[in-house]
CSV table of C-alpha atoms in Angstrom, one decimal:
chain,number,residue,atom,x,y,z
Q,22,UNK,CA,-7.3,-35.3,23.1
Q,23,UNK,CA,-9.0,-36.1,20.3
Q,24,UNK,CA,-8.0,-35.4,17.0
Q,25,UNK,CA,-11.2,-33.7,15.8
Q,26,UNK,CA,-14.6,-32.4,17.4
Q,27,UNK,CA,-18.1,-34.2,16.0
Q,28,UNK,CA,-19.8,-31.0,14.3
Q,29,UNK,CA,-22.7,-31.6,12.1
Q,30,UNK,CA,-22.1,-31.1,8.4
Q,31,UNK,CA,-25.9,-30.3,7.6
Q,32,UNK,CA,-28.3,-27.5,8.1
Q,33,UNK,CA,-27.1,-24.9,11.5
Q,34,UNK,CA,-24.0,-27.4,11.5
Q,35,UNK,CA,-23.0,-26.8,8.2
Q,36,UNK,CA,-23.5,-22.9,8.3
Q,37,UNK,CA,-21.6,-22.5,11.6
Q,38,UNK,CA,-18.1,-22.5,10.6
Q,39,UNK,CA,-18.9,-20.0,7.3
Q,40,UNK,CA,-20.1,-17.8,9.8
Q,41,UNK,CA,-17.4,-17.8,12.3
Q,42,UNK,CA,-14.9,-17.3,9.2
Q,43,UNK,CA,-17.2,-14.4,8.0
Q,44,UNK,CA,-17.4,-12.7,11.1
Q,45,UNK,CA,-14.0,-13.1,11.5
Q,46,UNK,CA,-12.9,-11.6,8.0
Q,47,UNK,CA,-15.4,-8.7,9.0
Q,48,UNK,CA,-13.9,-8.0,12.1
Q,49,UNK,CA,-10.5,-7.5,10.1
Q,50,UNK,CA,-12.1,-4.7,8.5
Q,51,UNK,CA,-14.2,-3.1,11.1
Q,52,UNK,CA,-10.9,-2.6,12.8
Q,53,UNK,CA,-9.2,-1.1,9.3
Q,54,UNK,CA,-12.1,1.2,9.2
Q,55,UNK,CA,-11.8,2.1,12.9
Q,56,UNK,CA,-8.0,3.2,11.4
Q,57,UNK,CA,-9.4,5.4,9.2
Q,58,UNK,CA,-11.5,7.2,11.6
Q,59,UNK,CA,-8.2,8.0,13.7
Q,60,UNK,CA,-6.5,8.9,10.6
Q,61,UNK,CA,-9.2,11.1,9.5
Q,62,UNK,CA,-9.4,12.7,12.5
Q,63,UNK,CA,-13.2,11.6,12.7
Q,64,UNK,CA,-13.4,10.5,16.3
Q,65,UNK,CA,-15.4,13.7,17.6
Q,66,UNK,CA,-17.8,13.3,14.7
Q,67,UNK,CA,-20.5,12.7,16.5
Q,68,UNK,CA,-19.0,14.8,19.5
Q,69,UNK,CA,-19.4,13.6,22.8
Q,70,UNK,CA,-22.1,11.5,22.3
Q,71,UNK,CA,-22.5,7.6,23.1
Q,72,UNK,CA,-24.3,5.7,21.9
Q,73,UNK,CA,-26.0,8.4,19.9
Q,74,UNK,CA,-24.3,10.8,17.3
Q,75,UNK,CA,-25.0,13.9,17.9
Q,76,UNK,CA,-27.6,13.7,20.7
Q,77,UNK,CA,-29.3,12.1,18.1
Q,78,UNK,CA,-29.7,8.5,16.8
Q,79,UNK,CA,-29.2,9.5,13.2
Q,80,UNK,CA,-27.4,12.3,12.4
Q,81,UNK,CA,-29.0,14.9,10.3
Q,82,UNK,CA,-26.8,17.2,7.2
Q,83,UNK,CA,-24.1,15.3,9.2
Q,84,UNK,CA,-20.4,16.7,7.9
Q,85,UNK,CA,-17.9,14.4,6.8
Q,86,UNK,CA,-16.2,13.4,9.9
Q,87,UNK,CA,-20.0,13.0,10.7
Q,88,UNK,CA,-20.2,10.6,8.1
Q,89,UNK,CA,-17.1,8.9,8.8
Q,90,UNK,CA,-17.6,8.5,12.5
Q,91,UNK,CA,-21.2,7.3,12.3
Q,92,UNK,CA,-20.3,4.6,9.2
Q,93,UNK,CA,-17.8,2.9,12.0
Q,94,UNK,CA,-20.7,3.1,14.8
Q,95,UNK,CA,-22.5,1.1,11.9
Q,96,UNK,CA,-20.1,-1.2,11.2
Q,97,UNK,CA,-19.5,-2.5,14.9
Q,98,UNK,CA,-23.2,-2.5,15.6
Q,99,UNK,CA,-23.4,-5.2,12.7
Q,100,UNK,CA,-20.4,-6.4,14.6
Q,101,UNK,CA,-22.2,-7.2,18.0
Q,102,UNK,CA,-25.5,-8.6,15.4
Q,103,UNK,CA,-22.8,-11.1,13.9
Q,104,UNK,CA,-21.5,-12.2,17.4
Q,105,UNK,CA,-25.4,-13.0,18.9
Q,106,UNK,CA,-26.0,-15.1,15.4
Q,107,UNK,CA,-22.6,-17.1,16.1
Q,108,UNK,CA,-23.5,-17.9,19.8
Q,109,UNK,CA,-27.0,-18.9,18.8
Q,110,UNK,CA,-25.9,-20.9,15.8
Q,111,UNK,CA,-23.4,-22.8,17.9
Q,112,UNK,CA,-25.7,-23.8,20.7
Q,113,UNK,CA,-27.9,-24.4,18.4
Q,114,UNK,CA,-25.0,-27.2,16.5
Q,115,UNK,CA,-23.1,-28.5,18.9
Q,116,UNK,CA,-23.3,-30.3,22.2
Q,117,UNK,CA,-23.3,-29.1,25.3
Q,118,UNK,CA,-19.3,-28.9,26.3
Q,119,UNK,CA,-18.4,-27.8,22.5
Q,120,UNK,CA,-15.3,-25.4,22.7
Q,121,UNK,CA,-17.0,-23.3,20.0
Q,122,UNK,CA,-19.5,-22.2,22.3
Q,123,UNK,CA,-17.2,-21.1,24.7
Q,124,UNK,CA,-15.3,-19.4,21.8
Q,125,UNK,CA,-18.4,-17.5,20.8
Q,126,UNK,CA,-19.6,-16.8,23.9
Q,127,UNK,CA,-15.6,-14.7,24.3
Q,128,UNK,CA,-16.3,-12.8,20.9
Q,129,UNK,CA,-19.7,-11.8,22.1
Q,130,UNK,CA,-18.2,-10.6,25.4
Q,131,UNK,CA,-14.8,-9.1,23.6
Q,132,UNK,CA,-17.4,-7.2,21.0
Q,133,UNK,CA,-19.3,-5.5,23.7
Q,134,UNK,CA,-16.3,-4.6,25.5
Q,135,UNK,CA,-14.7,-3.2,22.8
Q,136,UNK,CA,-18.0,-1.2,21.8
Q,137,UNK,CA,-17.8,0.3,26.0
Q,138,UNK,CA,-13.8,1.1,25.5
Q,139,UNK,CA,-14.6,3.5,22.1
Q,140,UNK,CA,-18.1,4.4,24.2
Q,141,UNK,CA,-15.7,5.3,27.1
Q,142,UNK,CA,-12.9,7.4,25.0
Q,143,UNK,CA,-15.5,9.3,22.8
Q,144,UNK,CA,-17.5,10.3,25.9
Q,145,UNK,CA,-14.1,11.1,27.4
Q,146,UNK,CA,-13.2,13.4,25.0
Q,147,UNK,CA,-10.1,11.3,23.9
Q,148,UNK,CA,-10.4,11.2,20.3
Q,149,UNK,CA,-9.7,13.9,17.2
Q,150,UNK,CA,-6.7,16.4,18.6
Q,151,UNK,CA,-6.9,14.9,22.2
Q,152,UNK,CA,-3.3,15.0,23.4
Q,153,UNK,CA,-4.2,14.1,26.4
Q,154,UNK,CA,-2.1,11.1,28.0
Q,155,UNK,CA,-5.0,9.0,29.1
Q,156,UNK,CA,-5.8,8.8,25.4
Q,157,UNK,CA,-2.2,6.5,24.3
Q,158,UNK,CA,-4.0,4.1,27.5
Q,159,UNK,CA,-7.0,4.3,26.0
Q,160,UNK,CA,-5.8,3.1,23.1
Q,161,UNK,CA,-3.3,0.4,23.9
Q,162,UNK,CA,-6.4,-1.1,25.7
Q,163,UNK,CA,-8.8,-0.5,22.5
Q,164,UNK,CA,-5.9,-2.7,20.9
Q,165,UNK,CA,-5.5,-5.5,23.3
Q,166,UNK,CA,-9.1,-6.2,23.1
Q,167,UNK,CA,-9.4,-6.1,19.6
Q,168,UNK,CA,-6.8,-8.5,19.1
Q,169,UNK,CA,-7.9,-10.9,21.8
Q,170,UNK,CA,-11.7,-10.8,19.6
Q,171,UNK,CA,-9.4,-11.8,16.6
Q,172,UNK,CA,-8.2,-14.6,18.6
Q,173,UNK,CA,-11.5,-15.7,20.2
Q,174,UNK,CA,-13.1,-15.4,16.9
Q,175,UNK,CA,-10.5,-17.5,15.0
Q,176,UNK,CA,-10.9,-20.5,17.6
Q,177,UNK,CA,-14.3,-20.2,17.0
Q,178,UNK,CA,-14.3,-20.9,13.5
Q,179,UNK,CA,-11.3,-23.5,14.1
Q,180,UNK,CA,-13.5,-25.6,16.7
Q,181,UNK,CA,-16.7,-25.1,14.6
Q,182,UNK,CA,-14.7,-26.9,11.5
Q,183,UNK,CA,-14.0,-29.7,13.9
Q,184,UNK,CA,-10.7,-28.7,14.6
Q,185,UNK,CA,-9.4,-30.7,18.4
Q,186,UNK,CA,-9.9,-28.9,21.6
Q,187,UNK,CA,-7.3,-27.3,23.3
Q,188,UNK,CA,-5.6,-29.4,26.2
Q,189,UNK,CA,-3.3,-27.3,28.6
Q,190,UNK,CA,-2.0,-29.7,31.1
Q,191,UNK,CA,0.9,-31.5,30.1
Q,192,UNK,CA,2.2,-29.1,27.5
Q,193,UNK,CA,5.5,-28.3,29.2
Q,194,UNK,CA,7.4,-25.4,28.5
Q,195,UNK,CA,5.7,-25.1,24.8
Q,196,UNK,CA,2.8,-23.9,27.0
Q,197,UNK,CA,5.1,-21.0,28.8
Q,198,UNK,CA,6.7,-20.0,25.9
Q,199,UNK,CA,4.4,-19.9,23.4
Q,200,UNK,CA,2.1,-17.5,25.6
Q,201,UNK,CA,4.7,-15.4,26.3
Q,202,UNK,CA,5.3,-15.0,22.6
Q,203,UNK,CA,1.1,-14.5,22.1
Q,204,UNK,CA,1.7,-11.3,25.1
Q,205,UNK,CA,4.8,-10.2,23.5
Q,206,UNK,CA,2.9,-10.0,20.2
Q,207,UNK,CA,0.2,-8.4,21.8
Q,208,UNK,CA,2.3,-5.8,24.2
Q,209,UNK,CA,4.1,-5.1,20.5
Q,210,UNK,CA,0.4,-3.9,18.7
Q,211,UNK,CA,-0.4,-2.0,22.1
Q,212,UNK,CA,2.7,-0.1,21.8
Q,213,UNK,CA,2.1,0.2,18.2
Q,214,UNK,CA,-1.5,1.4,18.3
Q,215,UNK,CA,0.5,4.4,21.0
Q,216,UNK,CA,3.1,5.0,18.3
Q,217,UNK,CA,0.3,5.9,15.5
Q,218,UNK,CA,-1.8,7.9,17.7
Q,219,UNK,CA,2.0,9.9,18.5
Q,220,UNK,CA,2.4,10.3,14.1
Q,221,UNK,CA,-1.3,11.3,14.2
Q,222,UNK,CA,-0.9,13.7,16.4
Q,223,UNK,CA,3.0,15.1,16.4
Q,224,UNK,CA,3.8,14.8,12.9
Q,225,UNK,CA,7.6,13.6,12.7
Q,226,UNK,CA,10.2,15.9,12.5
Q,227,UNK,CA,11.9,17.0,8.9
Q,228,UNK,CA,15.0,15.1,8.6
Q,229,UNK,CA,16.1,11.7,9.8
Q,230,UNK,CA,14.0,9.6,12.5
Q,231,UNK,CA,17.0,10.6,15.1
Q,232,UNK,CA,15.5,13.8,14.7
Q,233,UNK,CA,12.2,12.9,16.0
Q,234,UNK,CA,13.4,11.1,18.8
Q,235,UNK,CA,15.2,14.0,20.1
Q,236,UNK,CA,12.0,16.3,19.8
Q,237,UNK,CA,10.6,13.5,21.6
Q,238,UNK,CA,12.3,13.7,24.3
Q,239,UNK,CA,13.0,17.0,24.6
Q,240,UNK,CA,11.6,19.4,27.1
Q,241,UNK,CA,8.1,20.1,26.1
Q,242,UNK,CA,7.4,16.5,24.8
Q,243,UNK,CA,5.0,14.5,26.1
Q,244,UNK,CA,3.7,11.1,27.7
Q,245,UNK,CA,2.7,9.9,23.8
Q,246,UNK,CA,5.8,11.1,22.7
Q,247,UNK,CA,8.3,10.0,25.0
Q,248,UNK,CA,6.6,6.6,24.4
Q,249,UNK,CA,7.0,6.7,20.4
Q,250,UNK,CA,10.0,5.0,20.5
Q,251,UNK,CA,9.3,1.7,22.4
Q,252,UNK,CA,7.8,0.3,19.8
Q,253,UNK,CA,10.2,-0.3,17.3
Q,254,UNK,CA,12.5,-1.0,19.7
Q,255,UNK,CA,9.9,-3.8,20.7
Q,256,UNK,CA,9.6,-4.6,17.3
Q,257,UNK,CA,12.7,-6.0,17.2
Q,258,UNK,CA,12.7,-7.8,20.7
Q,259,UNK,CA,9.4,-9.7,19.0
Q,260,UNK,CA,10.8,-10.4,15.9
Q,261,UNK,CA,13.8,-12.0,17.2
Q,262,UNK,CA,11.8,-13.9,19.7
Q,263,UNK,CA,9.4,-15.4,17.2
Q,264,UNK,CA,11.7,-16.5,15.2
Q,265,UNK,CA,13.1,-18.3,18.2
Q,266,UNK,CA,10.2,-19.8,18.9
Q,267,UNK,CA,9.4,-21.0,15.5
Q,268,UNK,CA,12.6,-22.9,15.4
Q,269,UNK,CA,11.9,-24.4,18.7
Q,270,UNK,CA,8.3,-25.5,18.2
Q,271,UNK,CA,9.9,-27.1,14.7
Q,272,UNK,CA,12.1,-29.0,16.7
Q,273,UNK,CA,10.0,-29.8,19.7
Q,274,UNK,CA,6.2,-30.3,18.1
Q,275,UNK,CA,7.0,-31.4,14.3
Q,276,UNK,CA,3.5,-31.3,12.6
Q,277,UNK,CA,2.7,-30.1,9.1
Q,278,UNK,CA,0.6,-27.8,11.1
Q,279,UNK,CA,4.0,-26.2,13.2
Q,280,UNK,CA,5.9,-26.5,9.9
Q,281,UNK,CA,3.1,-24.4,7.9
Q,282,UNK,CA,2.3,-21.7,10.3
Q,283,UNK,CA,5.9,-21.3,11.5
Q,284,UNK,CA,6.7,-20.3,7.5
Q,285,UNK,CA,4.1,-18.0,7.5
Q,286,UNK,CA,4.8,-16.3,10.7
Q,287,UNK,CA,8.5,-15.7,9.6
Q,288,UNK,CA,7.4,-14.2,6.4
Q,289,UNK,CA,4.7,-12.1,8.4
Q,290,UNK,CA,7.8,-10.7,10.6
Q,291,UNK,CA,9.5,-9.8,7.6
Q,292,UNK,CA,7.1,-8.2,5.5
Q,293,UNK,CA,6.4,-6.5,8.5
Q,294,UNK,CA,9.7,-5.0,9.7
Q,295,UNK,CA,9.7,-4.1,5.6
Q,296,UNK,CA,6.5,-2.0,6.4
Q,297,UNK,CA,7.8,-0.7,10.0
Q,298,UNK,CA,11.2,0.5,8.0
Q,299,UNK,CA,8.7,2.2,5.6
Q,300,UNK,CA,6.3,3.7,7.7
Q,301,UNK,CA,9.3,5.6,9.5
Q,302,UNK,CA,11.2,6.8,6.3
Q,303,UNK,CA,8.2,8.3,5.0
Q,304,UNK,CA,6.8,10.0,7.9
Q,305,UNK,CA,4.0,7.5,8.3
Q,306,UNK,CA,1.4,8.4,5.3
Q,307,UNK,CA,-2.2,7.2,6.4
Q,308,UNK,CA,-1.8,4.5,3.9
Q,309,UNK,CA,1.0,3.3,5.3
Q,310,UNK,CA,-0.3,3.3,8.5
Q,311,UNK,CA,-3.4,1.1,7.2
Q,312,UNK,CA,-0.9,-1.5,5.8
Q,313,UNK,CA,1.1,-1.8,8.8
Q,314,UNK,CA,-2.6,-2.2,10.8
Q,315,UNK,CA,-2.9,-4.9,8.5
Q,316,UNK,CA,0.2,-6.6,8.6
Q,317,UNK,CA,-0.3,-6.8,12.6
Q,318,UNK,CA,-3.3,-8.4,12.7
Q,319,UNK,CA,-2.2,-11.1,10.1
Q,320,UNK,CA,0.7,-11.9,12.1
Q,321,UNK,CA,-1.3,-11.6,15.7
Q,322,UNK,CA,-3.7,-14.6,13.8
Q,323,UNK,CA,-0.3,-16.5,12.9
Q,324,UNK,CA,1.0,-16.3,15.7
Q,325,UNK,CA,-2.4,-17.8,17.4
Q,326,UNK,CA,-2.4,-20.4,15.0
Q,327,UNK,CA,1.5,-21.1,15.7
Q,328,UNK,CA,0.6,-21.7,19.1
Q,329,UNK,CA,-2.5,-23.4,18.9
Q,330,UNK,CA,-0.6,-26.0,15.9
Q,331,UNK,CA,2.0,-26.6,18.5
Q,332,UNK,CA,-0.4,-27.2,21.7
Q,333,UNK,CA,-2.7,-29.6,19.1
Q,334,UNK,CA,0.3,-32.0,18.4
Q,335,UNK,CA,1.4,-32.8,21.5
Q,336,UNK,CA,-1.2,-35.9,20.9
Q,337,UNK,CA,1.1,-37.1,17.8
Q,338,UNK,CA,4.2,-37.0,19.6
Q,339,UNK,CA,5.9,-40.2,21.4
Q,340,UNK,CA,5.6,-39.9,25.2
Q,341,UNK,CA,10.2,-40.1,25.3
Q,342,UNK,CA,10.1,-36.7,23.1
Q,343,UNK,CA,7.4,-35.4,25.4
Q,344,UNK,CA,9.6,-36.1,28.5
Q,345,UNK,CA,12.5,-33.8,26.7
Q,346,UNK,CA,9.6,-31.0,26.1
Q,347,UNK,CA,8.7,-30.9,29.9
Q,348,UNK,CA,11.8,-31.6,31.7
């Protein structure tokens, strides 16, 4: 494996890798936005309609939800137009065989599905005061996608800064374990996205949060409900397993790059569980909600960079510590 990728550092070359961090960054806020539109109960602004609003492709003396709705439509359109000008831009830089095509061909794919899963619940009727069951799928599936787009698009703009290509064979258990810590992390925002959609929709109880669960679970709760509680209880089960990991990978892969990430991962977790705590004691506030969005996709993009760190210094590791990492 080589320790870096040849990417040239003049015209399309040089603009490649701003891109792919820009559409990156923008992503991160397209999906804060989408947040808001759950919040705000603006999902049926444009009613059932997709891809127009309305029957209509712009909305005329459109209310607020309207408004609201029809801004995010806007926002992931200019999405999609980002993802076509990175997959021009780097076949159009790189060589034929260059990961970051392959990584911006994903985001382009990722983007489009992610347009057809939203097409797919608005034309459903799963958004606004939707209760319906299929709507907590919906949008566990919404999530996974968005996060694996997160993940595509930061490769992208890894490999088009000339960061090494990813080599799988060879990598041992670090392989196993740090994708089962990338699923558990993403199972976690799945069951997270479920657990806002359940605030969203059946406001917590007055009193403690042992009084929620119990409405939960009582006898006219339902399938969003009863699942409310698996993800703090996930929560914890992810926490305690990244931190695991991050000691291992320390021990097992020692790179600046391990040593960096692995910080920043742990202080992700806790600022996180700080925010979870929060988010429950104050009967999850929208704003609160929006920070704990945040938090998650910071520590979904550590915990990609974690992994990829570890997988990239395999090459600067003596072959006897290797043998211990596989055995």
């Amino acid at each position: 494996m080589s320790g870096t990728l040849t990417v040239p550092r003049a015209g399309a070359g040089a603009w490649l890798p701003r891109l792919a961090w820009a559409a990156l960054a923008y992503n991160v806020l397209v999906i804060l936005w989408g947040a808001v539109v759950r919040i705000t109960g603006a999902g049926a602004g444009c009613g059932d309609h997709w891809p127009l609003c309305n029957g209509v492709v712009v909305p005329q003396s459109p209310t607020l939800h309207t408004v609201i709705e029809f801004s995010h439509r806007l926002t992931s359109a200019a999405s999609g137009l980002l993802a076509l000008a990175l997959l021009a831009l780097a076949f159009r830089a790189t060589p034929r065989g260059h990961p970051a095509r392959l990584g911006a061909a994903l985001s382009l794919g990722l983007i489009v599905l992610e347009g057809l899963v939203g097409g797919v619940q608005v034309r459903l009727g799963l958004t606004a005061d939707s209760t319906d069951p299929a709507r907590g799928l919906v949008q566990g599936v919404h999530l996974a996608n968005t996060f694996l787009l997160l993940g595509a698009l930061l490769l992208t703009a890894l490999w088009a800064s000339g960061r090494p290509a990813l080599r799988l064979r060879g990598q041992g258990r670090v392989l196993g374990l740090g994708t089962l810590g990338l699923v558990l992390t993403l199972v976690l925002g799945m069951a997270g996205a479920v657990t806002a959609l359940g605030d969203l929709l059946f406001a917590p109880t007055p009193g403690t949060p042992l009084d929620t669960v119990r409405r939960d679970f009582g006898a006219t709760a339902g399938l969003i409900e009863n699942l409310r509680v698996v993800h703090p209880l996930l929560a914890v089960l992810t926490s305690a397993y990244l931190v695991w990991l991050v000691t291992a990978l320390r021990r097992w892969r020692p790179s600046p790059g391990v040593t960096r990430w692995g910080a920043a991962l742990v202080g992700v977790l806790a600022l996180q569980m700080v925010a979870g705590f929060a988010n429950v004691a104050l009967k999850a506030p929208g704003w609160m909600q929006l920070t704990h969005l945040g938090l998650a996709c910071i520590m979904w993009l550590v915990t990609v960079l974690l992994t990829y760190e570890a997988l990239s210094a395999l090459r600067r590791v003596p072959a006897s510590a290797r043998r211990g990492v596989t055995a």
